[in-house]
Coordinates of C-alpha atoms in Angstrom, one line a residue:
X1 CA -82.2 -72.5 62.6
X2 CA -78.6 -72.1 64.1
X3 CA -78.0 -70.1 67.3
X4 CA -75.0 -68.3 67.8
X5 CA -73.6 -66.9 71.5
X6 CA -70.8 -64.7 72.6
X7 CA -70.8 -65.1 76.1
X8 CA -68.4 -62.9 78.2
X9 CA -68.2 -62.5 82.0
X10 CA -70.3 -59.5 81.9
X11 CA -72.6 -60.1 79.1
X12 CA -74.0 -62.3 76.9
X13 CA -74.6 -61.6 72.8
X14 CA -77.0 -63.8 71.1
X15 CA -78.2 -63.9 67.5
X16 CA -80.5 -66.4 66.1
X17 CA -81.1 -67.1 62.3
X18 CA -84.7 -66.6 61.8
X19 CA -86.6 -68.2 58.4
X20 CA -88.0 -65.2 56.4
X21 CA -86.6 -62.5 58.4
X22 CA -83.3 -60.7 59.9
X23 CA -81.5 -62.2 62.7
X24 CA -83.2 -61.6 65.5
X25 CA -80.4 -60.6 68.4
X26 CA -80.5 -60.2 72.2
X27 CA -78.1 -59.9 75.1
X28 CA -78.2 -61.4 79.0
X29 CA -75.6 -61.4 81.9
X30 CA -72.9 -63.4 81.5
X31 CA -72.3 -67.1 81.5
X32 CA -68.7 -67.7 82.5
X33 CA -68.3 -71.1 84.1
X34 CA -65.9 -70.4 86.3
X35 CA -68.5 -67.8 88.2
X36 CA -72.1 -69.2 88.0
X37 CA -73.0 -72.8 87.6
X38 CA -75.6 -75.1 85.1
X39 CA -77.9 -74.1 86.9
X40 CA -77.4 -70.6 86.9
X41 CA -77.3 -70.7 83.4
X42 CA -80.3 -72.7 83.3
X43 CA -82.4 -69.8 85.4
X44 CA -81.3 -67.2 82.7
X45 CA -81.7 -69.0 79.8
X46 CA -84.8 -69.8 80.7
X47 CA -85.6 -66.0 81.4
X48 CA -85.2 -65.0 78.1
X49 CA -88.7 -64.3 76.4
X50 CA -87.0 -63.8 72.9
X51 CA -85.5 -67.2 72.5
X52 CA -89.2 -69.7 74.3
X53 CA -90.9 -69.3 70.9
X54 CA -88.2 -70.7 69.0
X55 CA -86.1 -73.5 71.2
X56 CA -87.5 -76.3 70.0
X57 CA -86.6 -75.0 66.1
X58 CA -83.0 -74.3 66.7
X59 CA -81.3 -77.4 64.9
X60 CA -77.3 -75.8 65.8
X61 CA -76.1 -73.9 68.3
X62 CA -72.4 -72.3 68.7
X63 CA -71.6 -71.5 71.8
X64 CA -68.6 -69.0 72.7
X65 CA -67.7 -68.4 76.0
X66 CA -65.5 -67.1 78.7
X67 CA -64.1 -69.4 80.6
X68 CA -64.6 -72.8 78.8
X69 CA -61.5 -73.4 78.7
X70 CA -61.4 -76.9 80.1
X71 CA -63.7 -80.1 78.8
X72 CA -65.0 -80.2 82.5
X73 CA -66.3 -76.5 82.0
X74 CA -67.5 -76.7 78.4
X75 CA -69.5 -79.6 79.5
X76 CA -70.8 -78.2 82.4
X77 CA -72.1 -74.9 79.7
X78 CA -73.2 -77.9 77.3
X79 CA -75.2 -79.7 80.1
X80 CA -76.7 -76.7 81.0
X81 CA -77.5 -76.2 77.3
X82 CA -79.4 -79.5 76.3
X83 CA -82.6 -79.7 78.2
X84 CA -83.4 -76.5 76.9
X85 CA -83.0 -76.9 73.2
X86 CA -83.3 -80.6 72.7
X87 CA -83.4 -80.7 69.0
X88 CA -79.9 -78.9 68.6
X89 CA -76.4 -79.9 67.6
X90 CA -74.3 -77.8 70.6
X91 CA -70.7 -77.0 70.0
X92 CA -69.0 -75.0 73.0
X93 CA -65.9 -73.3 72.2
X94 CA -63.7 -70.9 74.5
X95 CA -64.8 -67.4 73.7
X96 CA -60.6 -66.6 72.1
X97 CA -62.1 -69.2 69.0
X98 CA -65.0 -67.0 68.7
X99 CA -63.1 -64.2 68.5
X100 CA -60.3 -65.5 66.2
X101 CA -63.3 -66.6 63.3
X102 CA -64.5 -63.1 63.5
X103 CA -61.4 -61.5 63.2
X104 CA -59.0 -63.5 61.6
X105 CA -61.2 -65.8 59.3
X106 CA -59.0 -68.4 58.2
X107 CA -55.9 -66.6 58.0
X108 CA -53.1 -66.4 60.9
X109 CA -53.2 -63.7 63.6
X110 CA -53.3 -63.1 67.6
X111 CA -56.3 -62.5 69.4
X112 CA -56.6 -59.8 71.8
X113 CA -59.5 -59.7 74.8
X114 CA -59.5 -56.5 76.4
X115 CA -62.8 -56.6 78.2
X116 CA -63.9 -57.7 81.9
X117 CA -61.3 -59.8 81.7
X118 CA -58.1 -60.4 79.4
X119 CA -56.5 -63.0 77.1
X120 CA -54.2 -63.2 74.0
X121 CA -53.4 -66.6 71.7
X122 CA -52.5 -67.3 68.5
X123 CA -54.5 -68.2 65.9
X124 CA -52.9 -70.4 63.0
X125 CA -56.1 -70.9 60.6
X126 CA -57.6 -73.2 62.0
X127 CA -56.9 -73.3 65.9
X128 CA -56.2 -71.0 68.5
X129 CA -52.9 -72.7 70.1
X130 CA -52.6 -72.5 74.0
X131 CA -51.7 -69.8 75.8
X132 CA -50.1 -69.3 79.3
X133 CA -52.3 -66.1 79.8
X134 CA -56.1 -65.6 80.8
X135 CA -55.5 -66.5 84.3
X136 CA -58.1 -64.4 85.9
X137 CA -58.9 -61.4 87.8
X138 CA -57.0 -62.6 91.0
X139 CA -53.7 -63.6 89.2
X140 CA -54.1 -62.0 85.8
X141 CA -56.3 -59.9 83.4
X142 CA -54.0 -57.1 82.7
X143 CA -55.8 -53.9 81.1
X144 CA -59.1 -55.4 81.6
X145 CA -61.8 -53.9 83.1
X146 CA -61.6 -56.0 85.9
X147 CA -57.8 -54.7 86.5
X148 CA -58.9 -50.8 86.1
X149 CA -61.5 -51.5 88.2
X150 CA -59.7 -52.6 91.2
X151 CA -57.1 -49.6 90.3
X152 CA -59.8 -46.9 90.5
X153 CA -61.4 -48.5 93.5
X154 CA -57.8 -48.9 95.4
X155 CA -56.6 -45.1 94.9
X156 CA -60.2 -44.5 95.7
X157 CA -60.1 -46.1 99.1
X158 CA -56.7 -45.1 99.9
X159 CA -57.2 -40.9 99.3
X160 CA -55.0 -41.4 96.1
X161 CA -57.2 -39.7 93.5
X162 CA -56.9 -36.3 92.7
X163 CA -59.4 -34.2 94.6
X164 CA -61.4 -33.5 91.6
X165 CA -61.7 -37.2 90.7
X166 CA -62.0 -38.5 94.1
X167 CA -65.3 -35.8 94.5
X168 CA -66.4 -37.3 90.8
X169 CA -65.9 -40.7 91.9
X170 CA -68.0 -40.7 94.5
X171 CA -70.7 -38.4 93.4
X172 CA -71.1 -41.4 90.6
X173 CA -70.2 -44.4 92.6
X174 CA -71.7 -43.9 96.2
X175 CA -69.3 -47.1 97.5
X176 CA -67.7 -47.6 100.4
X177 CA -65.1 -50.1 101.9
X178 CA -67.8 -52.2 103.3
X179 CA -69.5 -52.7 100.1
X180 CA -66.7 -53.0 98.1
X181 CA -65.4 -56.1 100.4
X182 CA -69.0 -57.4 100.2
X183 CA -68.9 -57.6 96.1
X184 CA -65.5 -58.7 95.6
X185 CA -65.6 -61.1 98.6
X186 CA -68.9 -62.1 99.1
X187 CA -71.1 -62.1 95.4
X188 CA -70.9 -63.3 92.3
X189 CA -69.1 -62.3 89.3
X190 CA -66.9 -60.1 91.4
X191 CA -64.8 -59.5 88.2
X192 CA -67.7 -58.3 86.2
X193 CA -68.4 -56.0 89.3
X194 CA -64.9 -54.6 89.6
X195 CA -65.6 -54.4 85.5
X196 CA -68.5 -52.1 86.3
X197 CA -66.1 -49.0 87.4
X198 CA -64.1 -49.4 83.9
X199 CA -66.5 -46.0 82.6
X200 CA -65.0 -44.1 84.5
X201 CA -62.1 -44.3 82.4
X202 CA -63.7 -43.0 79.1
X203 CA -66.0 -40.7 80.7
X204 CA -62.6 -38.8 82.1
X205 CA -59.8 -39.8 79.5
X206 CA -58.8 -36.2 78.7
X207 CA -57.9 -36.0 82.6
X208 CA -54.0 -36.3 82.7
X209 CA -54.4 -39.3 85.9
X210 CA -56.9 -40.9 84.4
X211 CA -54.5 -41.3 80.8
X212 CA -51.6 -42.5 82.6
X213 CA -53.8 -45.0 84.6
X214 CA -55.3 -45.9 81.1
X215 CA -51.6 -46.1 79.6
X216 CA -49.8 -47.8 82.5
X217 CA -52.8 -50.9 82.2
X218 CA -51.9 -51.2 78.7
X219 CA -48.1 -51.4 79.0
X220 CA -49.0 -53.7 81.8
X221 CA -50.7 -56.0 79.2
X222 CA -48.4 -55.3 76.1
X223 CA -45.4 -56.4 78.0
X224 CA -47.3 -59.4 80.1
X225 CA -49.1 -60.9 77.3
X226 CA -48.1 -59.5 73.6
X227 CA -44.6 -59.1 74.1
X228 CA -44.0 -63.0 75.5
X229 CA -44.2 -64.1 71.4
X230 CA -41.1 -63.3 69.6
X231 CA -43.0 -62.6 66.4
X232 CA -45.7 -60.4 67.6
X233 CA -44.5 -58.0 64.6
X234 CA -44.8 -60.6 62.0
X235 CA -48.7 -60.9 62.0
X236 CA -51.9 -58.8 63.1
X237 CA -53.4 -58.1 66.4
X238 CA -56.7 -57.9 66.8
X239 CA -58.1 -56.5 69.5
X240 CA -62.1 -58.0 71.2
X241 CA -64.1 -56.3 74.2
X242 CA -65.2 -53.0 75.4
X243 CA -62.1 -51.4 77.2
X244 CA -59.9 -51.9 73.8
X245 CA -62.5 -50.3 71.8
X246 CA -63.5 -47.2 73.9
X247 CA -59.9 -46.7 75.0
X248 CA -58.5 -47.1 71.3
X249 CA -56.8 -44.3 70.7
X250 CA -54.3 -44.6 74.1
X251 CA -54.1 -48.5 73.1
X252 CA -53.0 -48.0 69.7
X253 CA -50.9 -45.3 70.8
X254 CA -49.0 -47.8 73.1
X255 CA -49.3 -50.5 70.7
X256 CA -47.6 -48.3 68.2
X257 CA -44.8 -47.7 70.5
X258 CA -44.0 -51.5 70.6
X259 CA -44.6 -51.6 66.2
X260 CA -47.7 -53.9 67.0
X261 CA -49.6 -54.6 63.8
X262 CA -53.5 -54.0 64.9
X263 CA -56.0 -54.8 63.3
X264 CA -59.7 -54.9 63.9
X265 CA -60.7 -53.9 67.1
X266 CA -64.5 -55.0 68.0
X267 CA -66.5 -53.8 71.2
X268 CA -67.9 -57.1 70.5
X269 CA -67.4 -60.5 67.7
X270 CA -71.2 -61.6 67.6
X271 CA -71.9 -60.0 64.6
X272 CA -69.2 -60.9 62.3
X273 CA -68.7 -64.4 64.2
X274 CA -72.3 -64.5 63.4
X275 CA -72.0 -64.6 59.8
X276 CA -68.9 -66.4 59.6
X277 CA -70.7 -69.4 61.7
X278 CA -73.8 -69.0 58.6
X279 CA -71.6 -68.9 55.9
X280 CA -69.3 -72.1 57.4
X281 CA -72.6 -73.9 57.6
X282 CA -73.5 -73.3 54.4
X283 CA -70.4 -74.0 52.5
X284 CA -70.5 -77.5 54.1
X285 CA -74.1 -78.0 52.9
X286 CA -73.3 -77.3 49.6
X287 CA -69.7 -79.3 49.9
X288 CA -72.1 -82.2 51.4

């Protein structure tokens, strides 16, 4: 049985190959290294009723996530991993590899996050080649969810929104400067929180502030992140995570405007990653 996660700073997608039956799939909170540790991990893997009947079965398990980026990270994921399926092979990849087998395959391309956070690489084929982006909500994350987040919340705080979407705002919200300071300074996953203000975008994109917020995010990231490879126009872009695909009409718009070749934009790679993972596996069974 082979286990397959796409783990992101906000959420978790899981989908397990079952014997005689369709995958069975499930999501959780998060897993991002960087924000809780093993034995955070531990605690909500161990939470999850849907996986307990079938831990000691799983003989592979692919693990994508945000923020293993390092050895010291992946290990700490894969440590947190073992005790709890001891009968499994565990691989644990940065979540831009999960992303470039479910949307690239094995052909060239770059791969896009636009979710909580953001992130762009290469992908060659067979390996996603280092980047100098993904550094982070603090110093990074352009047109992520994170980065809208702490726009709306800003303009919020400071009387910058237009009356109408100030009143909206806080109908929805109900925050004030003392809780905001508490999440962002004082909890965990404070990107993910700032993340959690991101549907406010969708739910008023025909508002002409809200589209230029939306548009000046995705410039931001365009010319931070896609623009730094001199032959972004030569291959596809394909764009990962939840603010790319329910903002996609502005983000191809401003894609366009740069001739960036998009390709497949996914709210989330754990389905096709899913299969490519099962038919890999497979093909080096029968290759065997």
């Amino acid at each position: 049985m082979i286990l397959v996660v796409d783990s992101g700073s906000s959420k978790s997608d899981w989908k397990l190959e079952l014997p005689d039956s369709p995958p069975l799939s499930f999501s959780t909170n998060g897993l991002n290294p960087f924000f809780v540790n093993d034995k955070e991990i531990t605690r909500v893997i161990k939470e999850i009723p849907e996986i307990i009947p079938y831990a000691n079965e799983i003989t592979e398990l692919y693990f994508y996530g945000a923020g293993c980026i390092s050895p010291d990270r992946r290990e700490m994921v894969s440590n947190a991993l073992t005790p709890l399926f001891e009968n499994a092979f565990i691989s644990v990849e940065n979540d831009l590899v999960g992303s470039a087998l479910a949307t690239c395959g094995t052909n060239k391309g770059y791969i896009a996050t636009l979710g909580t956070g953001s992130d762009i690489s290469f992908f060659d084929g067979q390996e996603v080649q280092p980047s100098n982006h993904g550094n982070g909500y603090v110093l990074g994350d352009e047109g992520s969810g994170a980065w809208f987040g702490k726009k709306l919340i800003t303009l919020f705080l400071y009387g910058r929104l237009p009356k109408d979407l100030s009143e909206n705002f806080a109908e929805n919200y109900r925050i004030t400067k003392e809780i905001v300071i508490k999440n962002v300074y004082q909890k965990e996953r404070p990107n993910a929180y700032l993340a959690s203000f991101a549907p406010f975008l969708s739910a008023n994109i025909t508002h002409p502030f809200i589209d230029e917020i939306i548009r000046s995010g995705f410039e931001e990231y365009v010319q931070t992140c896609v623009l730094t490879y001199q032959n972004y126009q030569d291959y596809e872009c394909h764009f990962v995570g939840s603010i790319a695909y329910y903002l996609d009409l502005i983000l191809r718009d401003v894609c366009n405007g740069y001739n960036i070749k998009i390709g497949k934009i996914l709210k989330s790679p754990i389905n096709e990653l899913f299969d490519f993972v099962i038919e890999r596996e497979k093909s080096s069974l029968i290759n065997f």
